[in-house]
mmCIF file of C-alpha atoms and ligand atoms in Angstrom:
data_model
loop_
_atom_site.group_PDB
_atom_site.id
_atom_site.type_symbol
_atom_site.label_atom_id
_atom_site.label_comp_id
_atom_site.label_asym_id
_atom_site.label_seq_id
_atom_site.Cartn_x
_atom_site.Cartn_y
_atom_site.Cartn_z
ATOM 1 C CA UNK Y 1 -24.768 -2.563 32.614
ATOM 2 C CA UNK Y 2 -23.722 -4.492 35.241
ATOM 3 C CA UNK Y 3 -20.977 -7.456 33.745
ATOM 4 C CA UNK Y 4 -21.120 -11.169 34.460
ATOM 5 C CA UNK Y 5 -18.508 -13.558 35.734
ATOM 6 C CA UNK Y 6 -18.290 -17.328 34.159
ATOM 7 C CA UNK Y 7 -17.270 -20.429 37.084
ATOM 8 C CA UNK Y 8 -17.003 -23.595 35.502
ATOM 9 C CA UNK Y 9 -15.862 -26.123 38.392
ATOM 10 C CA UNK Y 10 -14.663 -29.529 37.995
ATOM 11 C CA UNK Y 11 -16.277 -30.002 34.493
ATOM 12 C CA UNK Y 12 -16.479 -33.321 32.846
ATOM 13 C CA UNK Y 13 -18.698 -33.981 30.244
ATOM 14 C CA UNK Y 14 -19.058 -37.231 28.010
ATOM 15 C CA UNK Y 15 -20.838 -38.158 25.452
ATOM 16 C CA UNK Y 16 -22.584 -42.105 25.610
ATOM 17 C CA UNK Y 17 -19.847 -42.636 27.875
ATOM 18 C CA UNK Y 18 -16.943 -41.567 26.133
ATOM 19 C CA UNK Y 19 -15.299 -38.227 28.197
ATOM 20 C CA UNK Y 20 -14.893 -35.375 25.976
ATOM 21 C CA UNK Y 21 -14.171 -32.999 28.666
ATOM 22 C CA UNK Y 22 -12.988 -33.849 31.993
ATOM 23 C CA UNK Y 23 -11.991 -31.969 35.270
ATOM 24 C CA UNK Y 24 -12.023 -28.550 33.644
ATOM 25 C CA UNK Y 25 -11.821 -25.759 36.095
ATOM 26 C CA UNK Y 26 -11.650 -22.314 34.838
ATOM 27 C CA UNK Y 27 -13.193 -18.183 35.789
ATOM 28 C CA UNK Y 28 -13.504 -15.755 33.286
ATOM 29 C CA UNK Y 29 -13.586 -12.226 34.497
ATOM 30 C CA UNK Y 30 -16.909 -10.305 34.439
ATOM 31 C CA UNK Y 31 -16.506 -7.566 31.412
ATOM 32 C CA UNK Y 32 -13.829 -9.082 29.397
ATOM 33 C CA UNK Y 33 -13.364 -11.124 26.206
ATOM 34 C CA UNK Y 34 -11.490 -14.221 26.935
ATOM 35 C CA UNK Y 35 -10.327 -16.308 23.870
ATOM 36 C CA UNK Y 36 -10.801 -20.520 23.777
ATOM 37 C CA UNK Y 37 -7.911 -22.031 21.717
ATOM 38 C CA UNK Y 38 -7.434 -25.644 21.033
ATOM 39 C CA UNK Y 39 -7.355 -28.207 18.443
ATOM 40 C CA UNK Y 40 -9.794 -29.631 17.201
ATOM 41 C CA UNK Y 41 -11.345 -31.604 18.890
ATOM 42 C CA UNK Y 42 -10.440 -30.186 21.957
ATOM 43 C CA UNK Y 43 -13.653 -29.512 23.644
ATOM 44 C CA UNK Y 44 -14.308 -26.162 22.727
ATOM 45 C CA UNK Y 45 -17.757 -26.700 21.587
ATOM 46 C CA UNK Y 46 -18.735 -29.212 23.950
ATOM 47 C CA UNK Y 47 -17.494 -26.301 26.986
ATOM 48 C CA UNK Y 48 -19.844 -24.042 25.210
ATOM 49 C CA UNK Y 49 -22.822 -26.399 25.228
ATOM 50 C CA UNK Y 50 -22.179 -27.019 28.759
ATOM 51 C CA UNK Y 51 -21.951 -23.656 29.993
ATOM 52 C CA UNK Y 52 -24.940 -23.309 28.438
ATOM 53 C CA UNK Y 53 -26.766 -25.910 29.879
ATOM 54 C CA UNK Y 54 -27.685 -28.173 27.030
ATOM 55 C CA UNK Y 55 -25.311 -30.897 28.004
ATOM 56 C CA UNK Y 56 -25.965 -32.365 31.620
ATOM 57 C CA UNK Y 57 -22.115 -32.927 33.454
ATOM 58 C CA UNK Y 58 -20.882 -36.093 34.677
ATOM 59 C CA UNK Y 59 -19.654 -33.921 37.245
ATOM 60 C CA UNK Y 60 -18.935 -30.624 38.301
ATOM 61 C CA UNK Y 61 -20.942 -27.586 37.844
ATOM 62 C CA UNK Y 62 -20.926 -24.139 35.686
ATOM 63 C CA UNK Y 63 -22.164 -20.509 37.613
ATOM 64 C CA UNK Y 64 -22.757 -17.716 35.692
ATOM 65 C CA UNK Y 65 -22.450 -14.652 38.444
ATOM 66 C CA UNK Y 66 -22.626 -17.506 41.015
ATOM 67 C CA UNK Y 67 -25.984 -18.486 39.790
ATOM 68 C CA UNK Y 68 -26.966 -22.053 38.126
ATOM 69 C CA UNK Y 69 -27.794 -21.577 34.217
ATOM 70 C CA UNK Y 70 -31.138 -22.455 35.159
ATOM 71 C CA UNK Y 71 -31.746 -19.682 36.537
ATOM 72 C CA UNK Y 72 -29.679 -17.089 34.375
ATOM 73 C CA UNK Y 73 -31.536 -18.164 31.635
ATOM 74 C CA UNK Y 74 -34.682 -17.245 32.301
ATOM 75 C CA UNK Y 75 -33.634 -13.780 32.276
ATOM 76 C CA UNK Y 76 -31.810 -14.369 28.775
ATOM 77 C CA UNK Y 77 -28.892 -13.431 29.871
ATOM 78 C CA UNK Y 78 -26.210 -15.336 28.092
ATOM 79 C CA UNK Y 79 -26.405 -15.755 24.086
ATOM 80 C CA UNK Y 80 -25.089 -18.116 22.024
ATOM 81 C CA UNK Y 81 -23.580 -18.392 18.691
ATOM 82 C CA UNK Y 82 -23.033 -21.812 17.747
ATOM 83 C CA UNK Y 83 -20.872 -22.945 14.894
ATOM 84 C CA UNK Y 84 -22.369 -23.174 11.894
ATOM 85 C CA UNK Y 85 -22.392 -26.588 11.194
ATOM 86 C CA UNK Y 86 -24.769 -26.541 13.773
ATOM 87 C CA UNK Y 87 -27.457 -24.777 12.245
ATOM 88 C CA UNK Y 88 -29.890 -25.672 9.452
ATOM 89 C CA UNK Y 89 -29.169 -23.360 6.541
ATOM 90 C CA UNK Y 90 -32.121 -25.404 4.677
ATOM 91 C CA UNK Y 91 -34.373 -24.148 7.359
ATOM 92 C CA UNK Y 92 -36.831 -21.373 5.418
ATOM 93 C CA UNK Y 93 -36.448 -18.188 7.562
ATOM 94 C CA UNK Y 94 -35.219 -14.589 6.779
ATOM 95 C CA UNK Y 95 -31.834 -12.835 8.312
ATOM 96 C CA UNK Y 96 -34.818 -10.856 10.217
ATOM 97 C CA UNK Y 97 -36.771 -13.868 11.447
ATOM 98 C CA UNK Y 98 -33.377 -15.466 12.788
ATOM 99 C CA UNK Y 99 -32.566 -12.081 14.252
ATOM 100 C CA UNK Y 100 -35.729 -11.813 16.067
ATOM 101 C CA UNK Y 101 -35.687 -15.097 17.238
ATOM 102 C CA UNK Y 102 -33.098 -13.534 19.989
ATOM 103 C CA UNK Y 103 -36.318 -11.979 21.066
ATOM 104 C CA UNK Y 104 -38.387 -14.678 21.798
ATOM 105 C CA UNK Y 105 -37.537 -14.790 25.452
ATOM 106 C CA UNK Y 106 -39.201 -11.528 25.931
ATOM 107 C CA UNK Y 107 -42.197 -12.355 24.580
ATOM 108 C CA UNK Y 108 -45.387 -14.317 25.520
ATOM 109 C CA UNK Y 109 -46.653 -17.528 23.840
ATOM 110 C CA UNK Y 110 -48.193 -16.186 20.908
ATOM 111 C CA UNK Y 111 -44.909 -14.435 20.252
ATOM 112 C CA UNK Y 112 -45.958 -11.053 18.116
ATOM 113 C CA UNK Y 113 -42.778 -9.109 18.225
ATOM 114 C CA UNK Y 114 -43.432 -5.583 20.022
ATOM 115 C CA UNK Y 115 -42.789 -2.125 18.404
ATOM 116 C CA UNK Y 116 -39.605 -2.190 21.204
ATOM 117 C CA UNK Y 117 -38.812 -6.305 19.444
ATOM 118 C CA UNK Y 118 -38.827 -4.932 16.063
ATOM 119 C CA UNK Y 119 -36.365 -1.916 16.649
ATOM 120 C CA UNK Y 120 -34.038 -4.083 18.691
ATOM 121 C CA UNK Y 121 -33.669 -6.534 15.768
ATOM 122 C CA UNK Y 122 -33.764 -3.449 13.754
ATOM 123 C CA UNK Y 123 -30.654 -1.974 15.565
ATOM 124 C CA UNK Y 124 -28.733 -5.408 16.073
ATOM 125 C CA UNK Y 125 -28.888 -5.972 11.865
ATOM 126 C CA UNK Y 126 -27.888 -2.347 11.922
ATOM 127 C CA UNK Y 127 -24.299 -2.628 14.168
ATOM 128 C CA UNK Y 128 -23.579 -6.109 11.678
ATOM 129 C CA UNK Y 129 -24.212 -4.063 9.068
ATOM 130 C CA UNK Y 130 -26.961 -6.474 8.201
ATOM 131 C CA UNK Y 131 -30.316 -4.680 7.785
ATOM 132 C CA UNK Y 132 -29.770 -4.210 3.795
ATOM 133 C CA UNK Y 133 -30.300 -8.197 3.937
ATOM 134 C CA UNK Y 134 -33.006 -8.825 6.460
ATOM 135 C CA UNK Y 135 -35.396 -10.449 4.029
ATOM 136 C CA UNK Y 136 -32.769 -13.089 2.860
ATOM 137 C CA UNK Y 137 -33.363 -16.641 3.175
ATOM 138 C CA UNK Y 138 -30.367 -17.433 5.523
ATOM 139 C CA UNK Y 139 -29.293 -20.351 3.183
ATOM 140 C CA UNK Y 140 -28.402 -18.195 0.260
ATOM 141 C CA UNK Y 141 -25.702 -16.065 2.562
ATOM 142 C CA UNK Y 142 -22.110 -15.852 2.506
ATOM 143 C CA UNK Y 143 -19.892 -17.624 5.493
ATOM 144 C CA UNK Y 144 -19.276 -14.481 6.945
ATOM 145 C CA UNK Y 145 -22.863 -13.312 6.428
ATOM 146 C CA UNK Y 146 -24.316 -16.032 7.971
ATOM 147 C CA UNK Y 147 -21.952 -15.115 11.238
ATOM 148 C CA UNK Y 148 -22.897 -11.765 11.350
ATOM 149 C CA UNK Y 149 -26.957 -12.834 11.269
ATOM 150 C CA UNK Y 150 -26.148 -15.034 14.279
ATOM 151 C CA UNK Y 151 -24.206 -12.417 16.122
ATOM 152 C CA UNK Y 152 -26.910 -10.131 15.567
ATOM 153 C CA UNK Y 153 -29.443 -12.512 17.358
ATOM 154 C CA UNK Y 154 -27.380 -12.757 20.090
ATOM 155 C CA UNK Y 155 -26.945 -9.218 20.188
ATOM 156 C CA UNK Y 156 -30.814 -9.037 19.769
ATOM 157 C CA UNK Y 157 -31.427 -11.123 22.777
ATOM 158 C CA UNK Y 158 -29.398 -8.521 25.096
ATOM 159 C CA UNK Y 159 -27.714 -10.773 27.061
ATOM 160 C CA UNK Y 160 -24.767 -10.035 29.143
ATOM 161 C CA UNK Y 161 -22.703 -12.865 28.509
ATOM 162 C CA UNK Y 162 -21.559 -13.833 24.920
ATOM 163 C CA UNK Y 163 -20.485 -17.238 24.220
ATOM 164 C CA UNK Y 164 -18.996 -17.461 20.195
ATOM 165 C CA UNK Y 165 -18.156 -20.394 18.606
ATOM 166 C CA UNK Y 166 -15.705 -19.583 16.150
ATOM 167 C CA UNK Y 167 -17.485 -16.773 14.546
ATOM 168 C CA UNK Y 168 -14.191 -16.022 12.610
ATOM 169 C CA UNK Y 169 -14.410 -18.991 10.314
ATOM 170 C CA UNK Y 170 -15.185 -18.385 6.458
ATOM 171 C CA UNK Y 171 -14.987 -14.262 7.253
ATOM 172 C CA UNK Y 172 -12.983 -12.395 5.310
ATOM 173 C CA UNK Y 173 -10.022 -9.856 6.998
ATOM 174 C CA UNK Y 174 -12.305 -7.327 6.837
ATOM 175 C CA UNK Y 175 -15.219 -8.251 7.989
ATOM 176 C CA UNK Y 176 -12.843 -10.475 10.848
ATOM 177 C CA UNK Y 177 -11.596 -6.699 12.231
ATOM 178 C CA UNK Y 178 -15.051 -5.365 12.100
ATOM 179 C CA UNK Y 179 -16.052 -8.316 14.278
ATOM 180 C CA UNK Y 180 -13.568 -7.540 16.493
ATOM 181 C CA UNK Y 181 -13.904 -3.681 16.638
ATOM 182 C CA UNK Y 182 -18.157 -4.804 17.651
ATOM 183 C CA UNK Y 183 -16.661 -6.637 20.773
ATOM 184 C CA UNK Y 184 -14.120 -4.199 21.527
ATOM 185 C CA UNK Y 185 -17.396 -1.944 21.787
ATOM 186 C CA UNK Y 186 -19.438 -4.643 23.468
ATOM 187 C CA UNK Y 187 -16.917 -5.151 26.376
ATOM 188 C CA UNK Y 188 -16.828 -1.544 26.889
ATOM 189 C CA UNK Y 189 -20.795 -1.780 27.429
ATOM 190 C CA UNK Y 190 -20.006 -4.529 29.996
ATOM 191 C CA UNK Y 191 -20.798 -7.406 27.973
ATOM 192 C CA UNK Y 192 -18.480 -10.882 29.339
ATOM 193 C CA UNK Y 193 -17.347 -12.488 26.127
ATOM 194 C CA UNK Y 194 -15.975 -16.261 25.623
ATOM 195 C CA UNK Y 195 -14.975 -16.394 21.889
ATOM 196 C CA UNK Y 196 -13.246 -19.691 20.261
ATOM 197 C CA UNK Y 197 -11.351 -18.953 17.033
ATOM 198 C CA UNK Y 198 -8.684 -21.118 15.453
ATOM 199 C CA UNK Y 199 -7.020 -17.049 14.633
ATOM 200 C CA UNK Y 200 -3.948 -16.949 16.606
ATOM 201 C CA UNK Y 201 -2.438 -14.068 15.527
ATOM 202 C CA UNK Y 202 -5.255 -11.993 16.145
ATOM 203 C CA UNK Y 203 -5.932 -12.867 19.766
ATOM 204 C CA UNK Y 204 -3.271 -10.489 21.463
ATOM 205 C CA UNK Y 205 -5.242 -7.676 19.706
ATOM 206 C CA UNK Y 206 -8.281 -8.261 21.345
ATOM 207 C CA UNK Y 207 -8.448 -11.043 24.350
ATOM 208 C CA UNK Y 208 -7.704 -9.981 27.736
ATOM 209 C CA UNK Y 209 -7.972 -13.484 28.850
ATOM 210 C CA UNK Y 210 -6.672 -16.803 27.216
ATOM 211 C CA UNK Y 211 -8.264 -20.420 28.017
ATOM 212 C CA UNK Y 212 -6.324 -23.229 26.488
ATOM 213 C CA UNK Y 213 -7.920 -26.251 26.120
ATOM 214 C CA UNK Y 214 -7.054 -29.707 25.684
ATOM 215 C CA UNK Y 215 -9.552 -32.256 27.134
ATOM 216 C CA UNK Y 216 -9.142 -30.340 30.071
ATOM 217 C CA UNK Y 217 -8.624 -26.435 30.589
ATOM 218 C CA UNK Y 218 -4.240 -26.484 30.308
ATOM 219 C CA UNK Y 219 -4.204 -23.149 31.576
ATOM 220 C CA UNK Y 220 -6.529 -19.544 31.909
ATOM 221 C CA UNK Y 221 -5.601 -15.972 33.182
ATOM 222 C CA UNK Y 222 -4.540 -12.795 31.648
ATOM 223 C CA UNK Y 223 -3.077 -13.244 27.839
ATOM 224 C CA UNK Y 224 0.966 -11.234 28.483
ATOM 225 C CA UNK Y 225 1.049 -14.589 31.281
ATOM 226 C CA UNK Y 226 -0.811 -17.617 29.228
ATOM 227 C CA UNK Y 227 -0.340 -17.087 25.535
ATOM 228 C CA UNK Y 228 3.137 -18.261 25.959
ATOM 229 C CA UNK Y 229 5.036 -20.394 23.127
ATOM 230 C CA UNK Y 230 5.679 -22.578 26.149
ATOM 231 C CA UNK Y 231 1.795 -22.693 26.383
ATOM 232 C CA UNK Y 232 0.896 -23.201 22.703
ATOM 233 C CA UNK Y 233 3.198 -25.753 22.570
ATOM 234 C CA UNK Y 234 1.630 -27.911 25.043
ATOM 235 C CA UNK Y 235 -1.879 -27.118 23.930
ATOM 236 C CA UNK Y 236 -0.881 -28.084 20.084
ATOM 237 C CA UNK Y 237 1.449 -30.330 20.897
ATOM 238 C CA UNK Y 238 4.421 -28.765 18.550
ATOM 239 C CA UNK Y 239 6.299 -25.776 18.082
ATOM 240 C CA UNK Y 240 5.352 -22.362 17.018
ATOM 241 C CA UNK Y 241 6.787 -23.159 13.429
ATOM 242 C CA UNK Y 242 3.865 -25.580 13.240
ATOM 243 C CA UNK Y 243 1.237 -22.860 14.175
ATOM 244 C CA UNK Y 244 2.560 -20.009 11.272
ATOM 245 C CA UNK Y 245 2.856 -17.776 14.707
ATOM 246 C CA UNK Y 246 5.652 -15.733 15.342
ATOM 247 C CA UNK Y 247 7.076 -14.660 18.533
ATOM 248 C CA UNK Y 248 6.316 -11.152 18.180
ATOM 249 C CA UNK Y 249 2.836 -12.328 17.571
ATOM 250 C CA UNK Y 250 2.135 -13.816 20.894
ATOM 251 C CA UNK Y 251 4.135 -10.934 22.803
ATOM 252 C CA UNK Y 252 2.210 -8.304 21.227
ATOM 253 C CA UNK Y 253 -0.030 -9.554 18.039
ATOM 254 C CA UNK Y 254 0.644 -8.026 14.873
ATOM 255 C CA UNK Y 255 -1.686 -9.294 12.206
ATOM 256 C CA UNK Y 256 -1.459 -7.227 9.241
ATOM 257 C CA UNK Y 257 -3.633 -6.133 6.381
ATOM 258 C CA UNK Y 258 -2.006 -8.456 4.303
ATOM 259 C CA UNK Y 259 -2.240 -11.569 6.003
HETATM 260 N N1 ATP U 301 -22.586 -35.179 19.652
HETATM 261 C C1 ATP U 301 -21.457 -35.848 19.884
HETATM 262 N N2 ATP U 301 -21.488 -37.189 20.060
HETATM 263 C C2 ATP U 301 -20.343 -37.890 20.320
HETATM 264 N N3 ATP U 301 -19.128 -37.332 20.420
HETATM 265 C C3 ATP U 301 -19.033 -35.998 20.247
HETATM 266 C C4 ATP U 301 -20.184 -35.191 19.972
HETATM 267 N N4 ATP U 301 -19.790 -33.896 19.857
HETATM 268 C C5 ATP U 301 -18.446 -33.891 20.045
HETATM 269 N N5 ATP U 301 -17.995 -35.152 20.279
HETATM 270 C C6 ATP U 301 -16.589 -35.529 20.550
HETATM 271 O O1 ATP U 301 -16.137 -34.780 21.672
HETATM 272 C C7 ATP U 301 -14.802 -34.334 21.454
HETATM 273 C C8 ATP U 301 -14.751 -32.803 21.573
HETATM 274 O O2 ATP U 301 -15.483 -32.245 20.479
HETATM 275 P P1 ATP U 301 -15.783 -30.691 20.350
HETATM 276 O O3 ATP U 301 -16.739 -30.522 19.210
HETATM 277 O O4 ATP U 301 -16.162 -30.150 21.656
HETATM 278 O O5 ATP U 301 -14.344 -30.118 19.937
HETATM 279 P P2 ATP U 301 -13.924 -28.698 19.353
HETATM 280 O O6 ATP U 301 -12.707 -28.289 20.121
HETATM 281 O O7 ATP U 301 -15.086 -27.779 19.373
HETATM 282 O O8 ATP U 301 -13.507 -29.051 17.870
HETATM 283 P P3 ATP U 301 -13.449 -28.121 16.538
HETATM 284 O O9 ATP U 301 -12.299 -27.157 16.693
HETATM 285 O O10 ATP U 301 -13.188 -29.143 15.456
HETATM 286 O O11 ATP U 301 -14.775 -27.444 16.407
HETATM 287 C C9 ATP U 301 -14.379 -34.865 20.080
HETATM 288 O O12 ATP U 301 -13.661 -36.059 20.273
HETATM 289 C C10 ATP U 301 -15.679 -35.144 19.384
HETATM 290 O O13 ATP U 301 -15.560 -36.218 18.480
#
């Protein structure tokens, strides 16, 4: 598989007016998983929606392998999984109709999944370890259920780049390292991944790229150079006390079992 590079240039995004983002330059590195940490508030979400295209810059632009989102997503190539306050668990569908929803770009109007839809869906439930609950409604699952259906559609879709908003959030430490051990496998396939996660401890153990955000991108590169307590500071705006992160966390990440 060949991997994808992320550009965003210049970024500023506002919404009615009021700038949520502004001037945010940063490049993520085709076939690697760079984490997105800041407050809330931040921007996080509102740099996902605009690398994806759903919220129109005030200025500045976002190329995904130098090409326009337009364009790139025609060919499905980047997947989304939005936070889930986003979503409407009230909605009637199954963990299998949400899955193969990530198909839909592959197929024609009257969208009837194909034999080669319905084992892709089968195999994306399958690597969540998902397919026991395929005929859920998707209201009635756990936090950390509902993350893994989501991941699974974007997994479904087969696209190259990855954009997750906080799928960490309401997942148990279990089910958080299985996550991780999926991406692990999914950058060695040559998948680019952009993950936000409030988890600091566990990004040393898994991001080869940091982006802190504040407003603006604060800094972005390799994690041994920007997760620095100098860093963290500036992006939370207190000391390392204040984010329950040891040192030996950010120098080499250390989450245990028993956190
Ligand atoms: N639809 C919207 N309409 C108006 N303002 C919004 C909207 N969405 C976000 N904002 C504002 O934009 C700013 C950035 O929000 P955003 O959701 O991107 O932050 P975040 O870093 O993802 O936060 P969190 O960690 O809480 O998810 C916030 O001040 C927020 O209030």
């Amino acid at each position: 598989m060949k991997s994808i590079s992320i550009d965003v240039e210049n970024l500023t995004v506002a919404y009615h007016g009021k700038v949520a983002l502004h001037g945010a330059s940063l490049q993520i590195q085709a076939g690697s998983i760079s984490g997105l940490v800041g407050m809330n508030g931040s921007g996080k979400s509102t740099l996902f929606k605009a690398i994806m295209g759903f919220l129109k810059p005030v200025t500045g632009r976002v190329l995904i392998n130098g090409l326009p989102i337009k364009t790139v997503q025609k060919k499905s190539l980047v997947a989304y999984v939005p936070q889930s306050e986003e979503v409407d668990w009230n909605f009637p569908v199954s963990v299998h109709d949400v899955v193969m929803m990530g198909r839909y770009g592959y197929m024609n109007i009257l969208r009837i999944p194909s034999a080669n839809d319905q084992r892709v869906v089968r195999e994306s439930l399958e690597r969540v370890q998902m397919w026991s609950m395929r005929d859920r409604q998707i209201g009635e699952l756990s936090g950390g259920q509902k993350k893994r259906a989501f991941l699974a559609r974007a997994l479904a879709q087969k696209g190259r780049v990855l954009l997750l908003d906080e799928p960490f959030t309401g997942v148990d430490i279990k089910t958080e390292k299985a996550m991780i051990d999926l991406l692990l496998e999914l950058r060695e396939e040559g998948h680019t991944i952009l993950i936000s996660t409030h988890d600091l401890a566990s990004i040393t153990t898994f991001c080869d790229q940091v982006v802190l955000i504040n407003r603006t991108i604060l800094a972005y590169g390799d994690t041994s150079k920007v997760f620095t307590e100098e860093n963290l500071s500036r992006t939370f705006g207190g000391s390392l006390g204040d984010l329950s992160l040891s040192k030996s966390q950010i120098i080499r990440g250390n989450k245990s079992e028993s956190d």
